[in-house]
Every structure is written in structure tokens, then in C-alpha cells.
Short mmCIF file of C-alpha atoms and ligand atoms in Angstrom, two decimals:
data_model
loop_
_atom_site.label_atom_id
_atom_site.label_comp_id
_atom_site.label_asym_id
_atom_site.label_seq_id
_atom_site.Cartn_x
_atom_site.Cartn_y
_atom_site.Cartn_z
CA MET A 1 -23.28 5.91 37.50
CA ARG A 2 -21.59 7.59 34.57
CA LEU A 3 -21.70 10.91 36.39
CA ALA A 4 -19.97 9.35 39.38
CA VAL A 5 -17.23 7.95 37.16
CA PHE A 6 -16.85 11.25 35.45
CA PHE A 7 -16.20 13.00 38.72
CA PHE A 8 -13.90 10.24 39.86
CA LEU A 9 -11.82 10.55 36.70
CA ALA A 10 -11.97 14.32 36.72
CA THR A 11 -10.49 14.26 40.20
CA ILE A 12 -7.65 12.02 39.10
CA LEU A 13 -6.90 14.06 36.03
CA ALA A 14 -7.16 17.37 37.77
CA THR A 15 -4.61 16.34 40.35
CA CYS A 16 -2.34 14.69 37.82
CA ASN A 17 -0.34 17.07 35.68
CA ALA A 18 2.08 16.17 32.91
CA ASP A 19 4.94 14.99 35.06
CA CYS A 20 2.94 13.13 37.66
CA HIS A 21 2.96 9.38 37.29
CA ILE A 22 -0.47 8.19 36.33
CA PHE A 23 -0.25 4.99 38.33
CA GLN A 24 -0.70 6.59 41.68
CA GLU A 25 -0.88 4.89 44.99
CA GLY A 26 -4.13 5.22 46.85
CA GLN A 27 -6.73 4.62 44.14
CA ILE A 28 -7.54 1.17 45.39
CA TYR A 29 -10.92 -0.46 45.11
CA LEU A 30 -11.62 -4.02 46.06
CA LEU A 31 -11.87 -6.43 43.18
CA ARG A 32 -14.78 -8.35 44.55
CA PRO A 33 -17.52 -10.01 42.57
CA ARG A 34 -20.91 -8.33 42.58
CA SER A 35 -22.42 -9.90 45.64
CA GLY A 36 -25.19 -8.94 48.00
CA ALA A 37 -25.01 -8.60 51.78
CA ALA A 38 -25.12 -12.34 52.45
CA GLY A 39 -22.82 -13.18 49.57
CA HIS A 40 -25.69 -13.79 47.13
CA ARG A 41 -24.98 -12.95 43.54
CA LEU A 42 -26.50 -9.75 42.22
CA GLU A 43 -28.14 -9.66 38.81
CA GLY A 44 -26.06 -8.42 35.92
CA VAL A 45 -22.56 -8.88 34.59
CA ASP A 46 -19.97 -9.91 37.13
CA CYS A 47 -17.19 -7.61 36.04
CA LEU A 48 -14.42 -9.68 37.60
CA SER A 49 -15.63 -12.77 35.74
CA TRP A 50 -15.93 -10.69 32.63
CA ARG A 51 -12.34 -9.45 32.94
CA LEU A 52 -11.07 -12.98 33.49
CA ALA A 53 -12.94 -14.20 30.42
CA VAL A 54 -11.40 -11.40 28.35
CA GLU A 55 -7.87 -12.04 29.59
CA THR A 56 -8.12 -15.77 28.93
CA ASN A 57 -9.50 -15.22 25.43
CA ASN A 58 -12.66 -17.13 26.29
CA LEU A 59 -14.62 -14.02 25.39
CA GLN A 60 -13.72 -12.94 21.85
CA ASN A 61 -14.67 -10.06 19.56
CA TRP A 62 -16.57 -8.48 22.40
CA GLY A 63 -16.49 -4.98 20.92
CA SER A 64 -16.97 -2.62 23.82
CA LEU A 65 -17.03 -2.75 27.57
CA PRO A 66 -20.36 -3.63 29.25
CA GLU A 67 -21.50 -0.24 30.47
CA SER A 68 -22.02 -1.59 33.99
CA CYS A 69 -18.30 -2.48 34.11
CA GLU A 70 -16.79 0.83 33.08
CA GLU A 71 -16.37 1.87 36.71
CA TYR A 72 -14.87 -1.47 37.67
CA ILE A 73 -12.38 -1.41 34.80
CA GLY A 74 -11.47 2.20 35.59
CA HIS A 75 -10.69 1.27 39.17
CA TYR A 76 -8.78 -1.81 38.07
CA MET A 77 -6.61 0.07 35.60
CA LEU A 78 -5.86 3.04 37.85
CA GLY A 79 -5.52 1.09 41.04
CA LYS A 80 -2.84 -1.26 42.31
CA GLN A 81 -4.17 -4.47 40.84
CA TYR A 82 -3.31 -3.69 37.21
CA ARG A 83 0.23 -2.70 38.16
CA HIS A 84 0.66 -5.82 40.24
CA ASP A 85 -0.67 -8.01 37.43
CA CYS A 86 1.77 -6.39 34.97
CA GLU A 87 4.73 -6.65 37.32
CA LEU A 88 4.05 -10.33 37.92
CA VAL A 89 4.06 -11.02 34.17
CA ALA A 90 7.38 -9.12 33.94
CA ASP A 91 8.80 -11.30 36.75
CA VAL A 92 7.81 -14.45 34.87
CA GLU A 93 9.22 -13.11 31.60
CA ILE A 94 12.52 -12.22 33.23
CA LYS A 95 12.78 -15.61 34.92
CA TYR A 96 12.18 -17.32 31.59
CA ALA A 97 14.62 -15.05 29.71
CA LYS A 98 17.35 -15.75 32.27
CA SER A 99 16.86 -19.49 31.84
CA LEU A 100 17.76 -19.35 28.14
CA LYS A 101 21.18 -19.76 26.65
CA LEU A 102 21.59 -17.34 23.76
CA ALA A 103 23.55 -18.22 20.63
CA GLY A 104 25.25 -14.83 20.73
CA ASP A 105 24.99 -14.26 16.98
CA GLY A 106 22.62 -11.33 17.35
CA LYS A 107 19.64 -13.32 16.05
CA ASP A 108 17.93 -14.00 19.38
CA ILE A 109 14.99 -11.61 19.55
CA TRP A 110 12.17 -10.72 21.86
CA ILE A 111 9.08 -9.19 20.30
CA PHE A 112 7.13 -6.47 22.02
CA ASP A 113 3.82 -5.08 20.92
CA ILE A 114 3.70 -1.34 21.71
CA ASP A 115 0.30 -0.10 22.91
CA GLU A 116 -0.58 -1.43 26.37
CA THR A 117 2.51 -3.69 26.26
CA THR A 118 5.40 -1.21 26.03
CA LEU A 119 3.69 2.16 26.18
CA SER A 120 0.55 2.76 28.20
CA ASN A 121 -2.32 4.81 26.82
CA MET A 122 -3.83 5.05 30.28
CA PRO A 123 -3.84 8.86 30.35
CA TYR A 124 -5.94 8.66 27.19
CA TYR A 125 -8.25 5.89 28.35
CA ALA A 126 -8.87 7.57 31.69
CA ARG A 127 -10.15 10.72 30.03
CA SER A 128 -13.77 11.63 30.66
CA ASP A 129 -14.40 11.54 26.89
CA VAL A 130 -13.07 7.98 26.56
CA LEU A 131 -14.08 6.22 29.82
CA PHE A 132 -11.84 3.17 29.31
CA GLY A 133 -13.52 2.34 26.05
CA ALA A 134 -17.08 2.42 27.36
CA LEU A 135 -17.67 5.35 25.00
CA PRO A 136 -17.46 4.70 21.25
CA TYR A 137 -13.93 4.48 19.86
CA ASN A 138 -12.83 7.65 18.04
CA ASP A 139 -9.94 6.99 15.68
CA THR A 140 -9.14 10.68 15.16
CA LYS A 141 -9.01 11.30 18.87
CA PHE A 142 -6.83 8.28 19.54
CA ASN A 143 -4.43 9.27 16.76
CA GLU A 144 -4.21 12.80 18.17
CA TRP A 145 -3.20 11.29 21.47
CA VAL A 146 -0.60 9.04 19.80
CA ALA A 147 0.77 12.09 17.97
CA GLU A 148 1.34 13.82 21.30
CA GLY A 149 3.95 11.15 22.06
CA LYS A 150 3.25 11.34 25.79
CA ALA A 151 2.43 7.74 26.70
CA PRO A 152 4.23 6.47 29.83
CA ALA A 153 5.74 2.98 30.06
CA VAL A 154 3.56 0.02 30.99
CA PRO A 155 4.37 -1.17 34.53
CA GLY A 156 7.18 -3.75 34.48
CA ALA A 157 7.90 -3.34 30.77
CA LEU A 158 10.96 -1.14 31.11
CA ARG A 159 12.40 -3.48 33.72
CA LEU A 160 11.92 -6.42 31.34
CA TYR A 161 13.36 -4.45 28.42
CA ARG A 162 16.53 -3.50 30.31
CA THR A 163 17.02 -7.03 31.58
CA LEU A 164 16.61 -8.48 28.08
CA LEU A 165 19.18 -6.03 26.70
CA SER A 166 21.65 -6.89 29.45
CA LEU A 167 21.15 -10.61 28.67
CA GLY A 168 22.03 -9.99 25.01
CA PHE A 169 18.58 -10.14 23.42
CA LYS A 170 17.76 -8.01 20.42
CA ILE A 171 14.47 -6.17 20.75
CA VAL A 172 11.85 -5.99 18.01
CA PHE A 173 8.84 -3.73 18.42
CA LEU A 174 5.96 -4.97 16.28
CA SER A 175 2.96 -2.69 16.36
CA GLY A 176 -0.28 -2.07 14.49
CA THR A 177 0.46 1.67 14.58
CA LYS A 178 0.65 3.15 11.10
CA GLU A 179 3.99 4.10 9.51
CA GLN A 180 2.98 7.76 9.51
CA PHE A 181 3.45 7.79 13.28
CA ARG A 182 7.04 6.45 13.17
CA GLU A 183 8.68 9.68 14.30
CA VAL A 184 6.34 10.35 17.24
CA ARG A 185 6.48 6.72 18.30
CA ILE A 186 10.30 6.81 18.30
CA ALA A 187 10.28 10.06 20.27
CA ASN A 188 7.83 8.55 22.77
CA LEU A 189 9.76 5.29 23.17
CA LYS A 190 13.02 7.17 23.75
CA ALA A 191 11.43 9.65 26.13
CA VAL A 192 10.36 6.92 28.55
CA GLY A 193 13.59 4.93 28.33
CA TYR A 194 13.45 2.51 25.38
CA HIS A 195 16.64 3.70 23.71
CA THR A 196 17.61 0.97 21.32
CA TRP A 197 16.09 -1.81 19.20
CA GLU A 198 16.85 -4.11 16.32
CA LYS A 199 13.65 -3.27 14.46
CA LEU A 200 10.60 -1.10 14.90
CA ILE A 201 7.96 -2.60 12.63
CA LEU A 202 4.90 -0.47 11.93
CA LYS A 203 1.92 -1.04 9.66
CA GLU A 204 2.45 -0.11 6.03
CA ASP A 205 -0.12 0.72 3.40
CA ALA A 206 0.42 -2.75 1.93
CA ASP A 207 -0.82 -4.24 5.23
CA LYS A 208 -4.13 -2.41 5.08
CA GLY A 209 -7.05 -4.78 5.21
CA LEU A 210 -5.10 -7.49 7.04
CA THR A 211 -6.46 -8.48 10.43
CA ALA A 212 -4.12 -7.81 13.35
CA LEU A 213 -3.53 -11.56 13.57
CA ALA A 214 -2.59 -11.90 9.89
CA TYR A 215 -0.43 -8.77 9.91
CA LYS A 216 1.59 -9.81 12.94
CA SER A 217 1.93 -13.39 11.69
CA LYS A 218 3.21 -12.10 8.35
CA ARG A 219 5.81 -9.85 9.96
CA ARG A 220 6.98 -12.51 12.37
CA THR A 221 7.33 -14.96 9.49
CA GLU A 222 9.51 -12.40 7.70
CA LEU A 223 11.70 -12.18 10.79
CA VAL A 224 12.05 -15.96 11.00
CA ASN A 225 12.84 -16.15 7.28
CA ALA A 226 15.54 -13.53 7.88
CA GLY A 227 17.17 -15.92 10.35
CA TYR A 228 15.91 -14.46 13.63
CA ARG A 229 14.90 -16.75 16.48
CA ILE A 230 11.85 -15.43 18.34
CA LEU A 231 12.47 -16.53 21.91
CA GLY A 232 9.86 -14.38 23.59
CA ASN A 233 6.77 -12.51 22.43
CA SER A 234 4.80 -10.11 24.65
CA GLY A 235 1.46 -8.56 23.78
CA ASP A 236 -1.74 -7.33 25.41
CA GLN A 237 -3.95 -8.64 22.60
CA TRP A 238 -4.43 -12.31 21.80
CA SER A 239 -3.84 -11.39 18.16
CA ASP A 240 -0.28 -10.45 19.19
CA ILE A 241 0.51 -13.94 20.40
CA LEU A 242 -1.56 -16.28 18.22
CA GLY A 243 -1.02 -17.14 14.54
CA ASN A 244 2.21 -18.24 12.86
CA ASN A 245 5.72 -18.08 14.28
CA THR A 246 4.51 -16.81 17.64
CA GLY A 247 7.90 -17.60 19.19
CA SER A 248 9.18 -20.09 21.76
CA ARG A 249 7.05 -18.56 24.47
CA THR A 250 4.33 -15.93 24.56
CA PHE A 251 3.21 -13.63 27.36
CA LYS A 252 -0.20 -12.02 27.70
CA ILE A 253 0.04 -8.55 29.21
CA PRO A 254 -3.10 -7.57 31.16
CA ASP A 255 -5.56 -5.40 29.26
CA PRO A 256 -9.29 -5.66 29.85
CA MET A 257 -10.11 -2.43 28.01
CA ALA A 258 -12.20 -2.10 24.91
CA ILE A 259 -10.65 -2.85 21.57
CA PRO A 260 -11.46 -0.42 18.78
CA TYR A 261 -14.74 -0.62 16.88
CA ASN A 262 -14.51 -3.44 14.34
CA SER A 263 -15.24 -1.92 10.93
CA THR A 264 -14.68 -5.28 9.19
CA LYS A 265 -17.50 -6.78 11.18
CA PHE A 266 -19.87 -3.88 10.52
CA ASN A 267 -19.01 -3.92 6.80
CA GLU A 268 -19.69 -7.65 6.66
CA TRP A 269 -23.12 -6.96 8.07
CA VAL A 270 -23.71 -4.17 5.52
CA ALA A 271 -22.64 -6.58 2.77
CA GLU A 272 -25.30 -9.05 3.89
CA ALA A 273 -27.87 -6.42 2.86
CA LYS A 274 -30.32 -7.74 5.43
CA ALA A 275 -31.12 -4.59 7.38
CA PRO A 276 -34.89 -4.18 7.88
CA ALA A 277 -36.58 -0.78 7.53
CA VAL A 278 -36.52 1.53 10.54
CA PRO A 279 -40.04 1.68 12.08
CA GLY A 280 -42.09 4.44 10.47
CA ALA A 281 -39.52 5.19 7.79
CA LEU A 282 -41.21 3.27 4.99
CA ARG A 283 -44.54 4.91 5.80
CA LEU A 284 -42.91 8.35 5.62
CA TYR A 285 -41.09 7.43 2.41
CA ARG A 286 -44.31 6.29 0.68
CA THR A 287 -46.23 9.35 1.84
CA LEU A 288 -43.48 11.69 0.59
CA LEU A 289 -43.50 9.99 -2.82
CA SER A 290 -47.27 10.27 -3.07
CA LEU A 291 -47.02 13.99 -2.22
CA GLY A 292 -44.54 14.50 -5.05
CA PHE A 293 -41.29 14.80 -3.11
CA LYS A 294 -38.06 13.52 -4.63
CA ILE A 295 -36.06 11.34 -2.27
CA VAL A 296 -32.32 11.71 -1.71
CA PHE A 297 -30.50 9.12 0.36
CA LEU A 298 -27.33 10.64 1.79
CA SER A 299 -25.22 8.14 3.69
CA GLY A 300 -21.73 7.78 5.10
CA THR A 301 -21.57 4.25 3.65
CA LYS A 302 -18.68 3.86 1.22
CA GLU A 303 -19.22 3.74 -2.56
CA GLN A 304 -17.97 0.15 -2.65
CA PHE A 305 -21.20 -0.89 -0.92
CA ARG A 306 -23.49 0.77 -3.52
CA GLU A 307 -24.78 -2.49 -4.97
CA VAL A 308 -25.55 -4.16 -1.63
CA ARG A 309 -27.13 -0.99 -0.30
CA ILE A 310 -29.39 -0.76 -3.37
CA ALA A 311 -30.32 -4.42 -2.99
CA ASN A 312 -31.10 -3.89 0.69
CA LEU A 313 -33.13 -0.71 0.10
CA LYS A 314 -35.19 -2.41 -2.64
CA ALA A 315 -35.65 -5.61 -0.65
CA VAL A 316 -37.45 -3.77 2.14
CA GLY A 317 -39.56 -1.51 -0.10
CA TYR A 318 -37.56 1.61 -1.02
CA HIS A 319 -37.93 1.27 -4.78
CA THR A 320 -37.10 4.65 -6.20
CA TRP A 321 -35.05 7.76 -5.48
CA GLU A 322 -33.62 10.87 -7.08
CA LYS A 323 -30.12 10.28 -5.74
CA LEU A 324 -28.29 7.78 -3.59
CA ILE A 325 -25.21 9.60 -2.35
CA LEU A 326 -22.47 7.48 -0.81
CA LYS A 327 -19.05 8.39 0.47
CA GLU A 328 -16.36 8.58 -2.18
CA ASP A 329 -12.62 8.26 -1.78
CA ALA A 330 -12.38 12.04 -2.16
CA ASP A 331 -14.50 12.39 1.01
CA LYS A 332 -12.10 10.34 3.11
CA GLY A 333 -10.90 12.24 6.15
CA LEU A 334 -13.96 14.51 6.25
CA THR A 335 -16.00 14.31 9.43
CA ALA A 336 -19.56 13.09 8.95
CA LEU A 337 -20.74 16.66 9.55
CA ALA A 338 -18.45 18.14 6.90
CA TYR A 339 -19.20 15.38 4.38
CA LYS A 340 -22.96 15.72 4.69
CA SER A 341 -22.76 19.53 4.63
CA LYS A 342 -20.67 19.38 1.45
CA ARG A 343 -23.08 17.06 -0.31
CA ARG A 344 -26.15 19.03 0.73
CA THR A 345 -24.49 22.21 -0.49
CA GLU A 346 -23.92 20.52 -3.86
CA LEU A 347 -27.62 19.66 -4.00
CA VAL A 348 -28.61 23.25 -3.24
CA ASN A 349 -26.14 24.56 -5.81
CA ALA A 350 -27.74 22.19 -8.32
CA GLY A 351 -31.08 23.93 -7.67
CA TYR A 352 -32.70 21.47 -5.28
CA ARG A 353 -34.70 22.78 -2.31
CA ILE A 354 -34.20 20.66 0.80
CA LEU A 355 -37.60 20.75 2.52
CA GLY A 356 -37.00 17.97 5.02
CA ASN A 357 -33.95 16.17 6.37
CA SER A 358 -34.16 13.05 8.55
CA GLY A 359 -31.22 11.44 10.33
CA ASP A 360 -30.40 9.47 13.45
CA GLN A 361 -27.10 11.28 14.00
CA TRP A 362 -26.82 14.93 14.92
CA SER A 363 -24.12 15.16 12.28
CA ASP A 364 -26.85 14.36 9.72
CA ILE A 365 -28.87 17.39 10.62
CA LEU A 366 -26.36 20.03 11.70
CA GLY A 367 -23.93 21.97 9.51
CA ASN A 368 -24.65 23.81 6.24
CA ASN A 369 -27.83 23.63 4.16
CA THR A 370 -29.54 21.37 6.64
CA GLY A 371 -32.90 22.06 4.98
CA SER A 372 -36.10 23.83 5.97
CA ARG A 373 -36.72 21.42 8.78
CA THR A 374 -34.74 18.57 10.32
CA PHE A 375 -35.95 15.47 12.13
CA LYS A 376 -33.92 13.49 14.62
CA ILE A 377 -34.59 9.75 14.41
CA PRO A 378 -34.07 8.00 17.75
CA ASP A 379 -30.72 6.18 18.08
CA PRO A 380 -29.07 5.80 21.46
CA MET A 381 -26.64 3.15 20.15
CA TYR A 382 -23.78 5.12 18.74
CA TYR A 383 -22.57 8.59 17.89
CA ILE A 384 -20.91 9.78 14.71
CA GLY A 385 -19.33 13.22 14.75
C1 NAG B 1 0.01 -19.35 8.70
O1 NAG B 1 0.72 -19.95 7.65
C2 NAG B 1 -0.07 -20.71 6.76
C3 NAG B 1 0.87 -21.40 5.77
O2 NAG B 1 1.71 -20.45 5.15
C4 NAG B 1 -1.05 -19.78 6.05
O3 NAG B 1 -1.89 -20.50 5.19
C5 NAG B 1 -1.89 -19.09 7.11
O4 NAG B 1 -2.75 -18.14 6.49
C6 NAG B 1 -1.00 -18.38 8.12
N1 NAG B 1 -1.83 -17.84 9.20
C7 NAG B 1 -1.85 -16.55 9.50
C8 NAG B 1 -2.73 -16.18 10.63
O5 NAG B 1 -1.19 -15.72 8.91
C1 NAG B 2 -13.42 -8.10 13.31
O1 NAG B 2 -14.42 -8.79 12.65
C2 NAG B 2 -13.95 -9.79 11.75
C3 NAG B 2 -15.11 -10.33 10.98
O2 NAG B 2 -16.15 -10.72 11.84
C4 NAG B 2 -13.23 -10.86 12.55
O3 NAG B 2 -12.72 -11.86 11.66
C5 NAG B 2 -12.08 -10.22 13.28
O4 NAG B 2 -11.47 -11.17 14.11
C6 NAG B 2 -12.58 -9.05 14.14
N1 NAG B 2 -11.44 -8.37 14.68
C7 NAG B 2 -11.29 -8.17 15.97
C8 NAG B 2 -10.09 -7.41 16.37
O5 NAG B 2 -12.10 -8.57 16.78
C1 NAG B 3 -20.26 25.80 6.05
O1 NAG B 3 -19.94 26.73 5.05
C2 NAG B 3 -18.89 27.61 5.40
C3 NAG B 3 -18.78 28.66 4.29
O2 NAG B 3 -18.64 28.02 3.03
C4 NAG B 3 -17.60 26.83 5.58
O3 NAG B 3 -16.55 27.66 5.96
C5 NAG B 3 -17.83 25.78 6.66
O4 NAG B 3 -16.68 24.93 6.76
C6 NAG B 3 -19.03 24.91 6.30
N1 NAG B 3 -19.32 24.01 7.43
C7 NAG B 3 -19.34 22.70 7.27
C8 NAG B 3 -19.66 21.92 8.49
O5 NAG B 3 -19.12 22.14 6.21
C1 NAG B 4 -13.43 12.60 17.51
O1 NAG B 4 -12.32 13.30 17.94
C2 NAG B 4 -12.08 14.48 17.20
C3 NAG B 4 -10.78 15.05 17.67
O2 NAG B 4 -10.73 15.16 19.07
C4 NAG B 4 -13.24 15.44 17.43
O3 NAG B 4 -13.04 16.62 16.70
C5 NAG B 4 -14.52 14.76 17.00
O4 NAG B 4 -15.60 15.58 17.32
C6 NAG B 4 -14.67 13.43 17.70
N1 NAG B 4 -15.81 12.74 17.17
C7 NAG B 4 -16.75 12.24 17.96
C8 NAG B 4 -17.80 11.46 17.25
O5 NAG B 4 -16.76 12.41 19.17
#
């Protein structure tokens, strides 16, 4: 299945160079439920139902796309249906905007989210190393794509934007993109035709740690306190259009693709310190101790979780160790491979001999000073580079 998708996407990308519009005609696949010859339901996720549940916010915090739906979502996003769905929302937005009577004091604003609302990351999502979010989210990779500043406009969005301007609205872009990307975002917006705006609000360091919902609510509240009237608010994520001061009317732009990996959620789980031992690991650990080995735990977990990690390790039977190395602030920005290599090199420089090295990620056991012998622990769930 994945191979088929890969070839499908490769074909699209190979025939689509920089100046070709990504939303081509002709990539149309029927949006029918999974049904057998006589209309009987097939086992498994019905991808159309799944998409509807996502768009209506009935399904929340779903993490990543069901693997069986990656092909369906790919066809949906690259085919006609996504464009039609977006254009219809734009029609409704324009009809609503035209029905309003503006005060004319420059305080009537329309808020746009950026990604998948104003600018489309489709060329990124359609890549064979992203697969519409069915593959694990890679922050570095996504940021590299953002830095290229090559995102096209979302279908219908430019039409809405121009109409709003002609009606006298002021435009506010409110995005979760970090401040550091301001220049490339501006270049990208201008390149596709968004030439003017009242404000372009990006995420500052002070907003770090806020959920998308809290961040957007906070910024909108600041706008309202500054005397702006939010008459319309368009976003592809429910967190764009829920919360405080959402505006007189909100519009949900279609987007059934995977949202980024939720580190808050994973960290909450780590903080619970309830992870059981991996099968076989405790037996190996005890045997190594009895043979006289010293144990070094080397993990990508952040230092702030030291206490909960220790509690968790002890709770399941790992009582002693030579070192428990966690990721420090100074290691931020290093890939897992570079971080682990650096730490192992420090151990070797301190005179330790690494005789064995066990990890579930290839980045645990590749790089420098990997040890006399490495062991790959099974883990088909995720990949850390
Ligand atoms: C909405 O405003 C209330 C009152 O100021 C505040 O307690 C709440 O946290 C806000 N909600 C969000 C999502 O920011
Ligand atoms: C991430 O997880 C936290 C904690 O479970 C949750 O409150 C938050 O809504 C999640 N964020 C997203 C974008 O799903
Ligand atoms: C391995 O060591 C070499 C030489 O010090 C260094 O250039 C390289 O970046 C290291 N590789 C990793 C993955 O840390
Ligand atoms: C994430 O993307 C960066 C940049 O493209 C790449 O170097 C790295 O290997 C990727 N990591 C994973 C886990 O794929």
C-alpha cells in the first residue's frame, strides 16, 4: 500500500516543477466509503467517516493519520474535492462579509490563520518522506520547508482576502509560526499575492508552553482590548476558532491532515512515571550487574524529568547505575544521533570502555563510539533521527 502511494506521489512530484500549480486537474478519486461489491461495509476505518469526524471536531487529539487512510487523504488533498470544499467555504465567507456594515474606523478586522488557511503546505505534505502526516512529524524538516518560503495559496483564500480588502476590512494574520520565521513568512505571503495587512502576529518566546488554543485566545483578547472588532475568523484547526474572543463568526477551513506530534501529551505520560519495563530488559540488566558491568542509561529525555525518570526506573526494578545521562539545555538542537555520540565520546574520554550498547532507535547505536557491540531493540512505533 505504502509503495503504491509512494509511486503515486512520486509521479505527481516528478511532473510538477516549481512553477506548476500543485492543485492539478485530473487527480480525481471517488470519495466513497469502504464498501464491498454489494455495498456491505468492509472491516477497518472508513476514511470518509474519519475525515468527517476530524473536520467536525468530534475526533480530537487524534495524533496521526490512520495508516490505512494515508492514500485516501492523499487523493482527497490533491484531487478536486479539497479545492471544492475550500472554495465553498470562501463563498460562504464572502457572502457573510458582504452582509456586514463596517464602521469605517479601521477597527473591523478579519483574522486568518496562516498554515493550511492562507498558505498551503501541500507540496510539503505530498512529499514521499511526509505522506500527508502518516509518517512521524519532523519539526526540522517542516521548518526547512517553511524557510524555503514557497508555499502556494490555499484555494479560495486569496479570493476571500481580496474581497475583504475591497470591502474595507483590515486583515490580521495570527499564526503559531515562530517569530524567527517572520521574514520568510512575509516574503512567502507577498509572493503569492497577500500584499498588505494590519498585523502579522507570530509566536514569541513568551508564548512558549501555551497551547495553540491559549495562545490564539490571548492574542485575540489583546486585539479586542486594543479596540478591534473581530468580525470574521478563519482557521483550519479547531484551536484557531475556539477559546476567547473568537469573533462574530468563525469558519473552519478543510484540513484532515495530521497535526504535529504532541510533545505535551508525551511529557505528561513521562511525568506519570508509570512505564513498565521492556520485556527482557530487566533480565539483561540484572545479569549485567551480576557479571560486574556498570550500567549507563543514556536517554534523550530532558533533564527536567530526572526525578520522575528515576522514580519510574526504580519502581520497575532498575535500582542502581553508574550514570543516568539526560538531555541538557546545551544539547538542544542536536539530533539524537549527534547527542548520543557526544555523550558516548565523553564516556570514552573519561576512560570507560563501552562493551555493549542497547537501543530501540538506530540513532542510539550509530554514530561515534557506539561500543564493541550494539543491539537493536524492536520498536516499529516511531523513528528518531
Ligand atoms: C478565557 O478567559 C478566561 C477569563 O479571562 C480565562 O480564565 C481563560 O483561561 C481564557 N481561556 C483561554 C482558552 O485562554
Ligand atoms: C496535546 O496534549 C495536551 C495534554 O494532553 C492537550 O491538552 C492538548 O490539547 C494537546 N494538543 C493538541 C494540539 O492536540
Ligand atoms: C564523530 O566524530 C567526528 C570527529 O570528531 C565528528 O566530526 C563527527 O561530527 C562525529 N559524528 C557524530 C554523529 O557526532
Ligand atoms: C528530519 O529532517 C531533517 C532535515 O531534513 C533530517 O536531517 C533528519 O534526518 C530528519 N529526521 C528524521 C527522524 O527523519
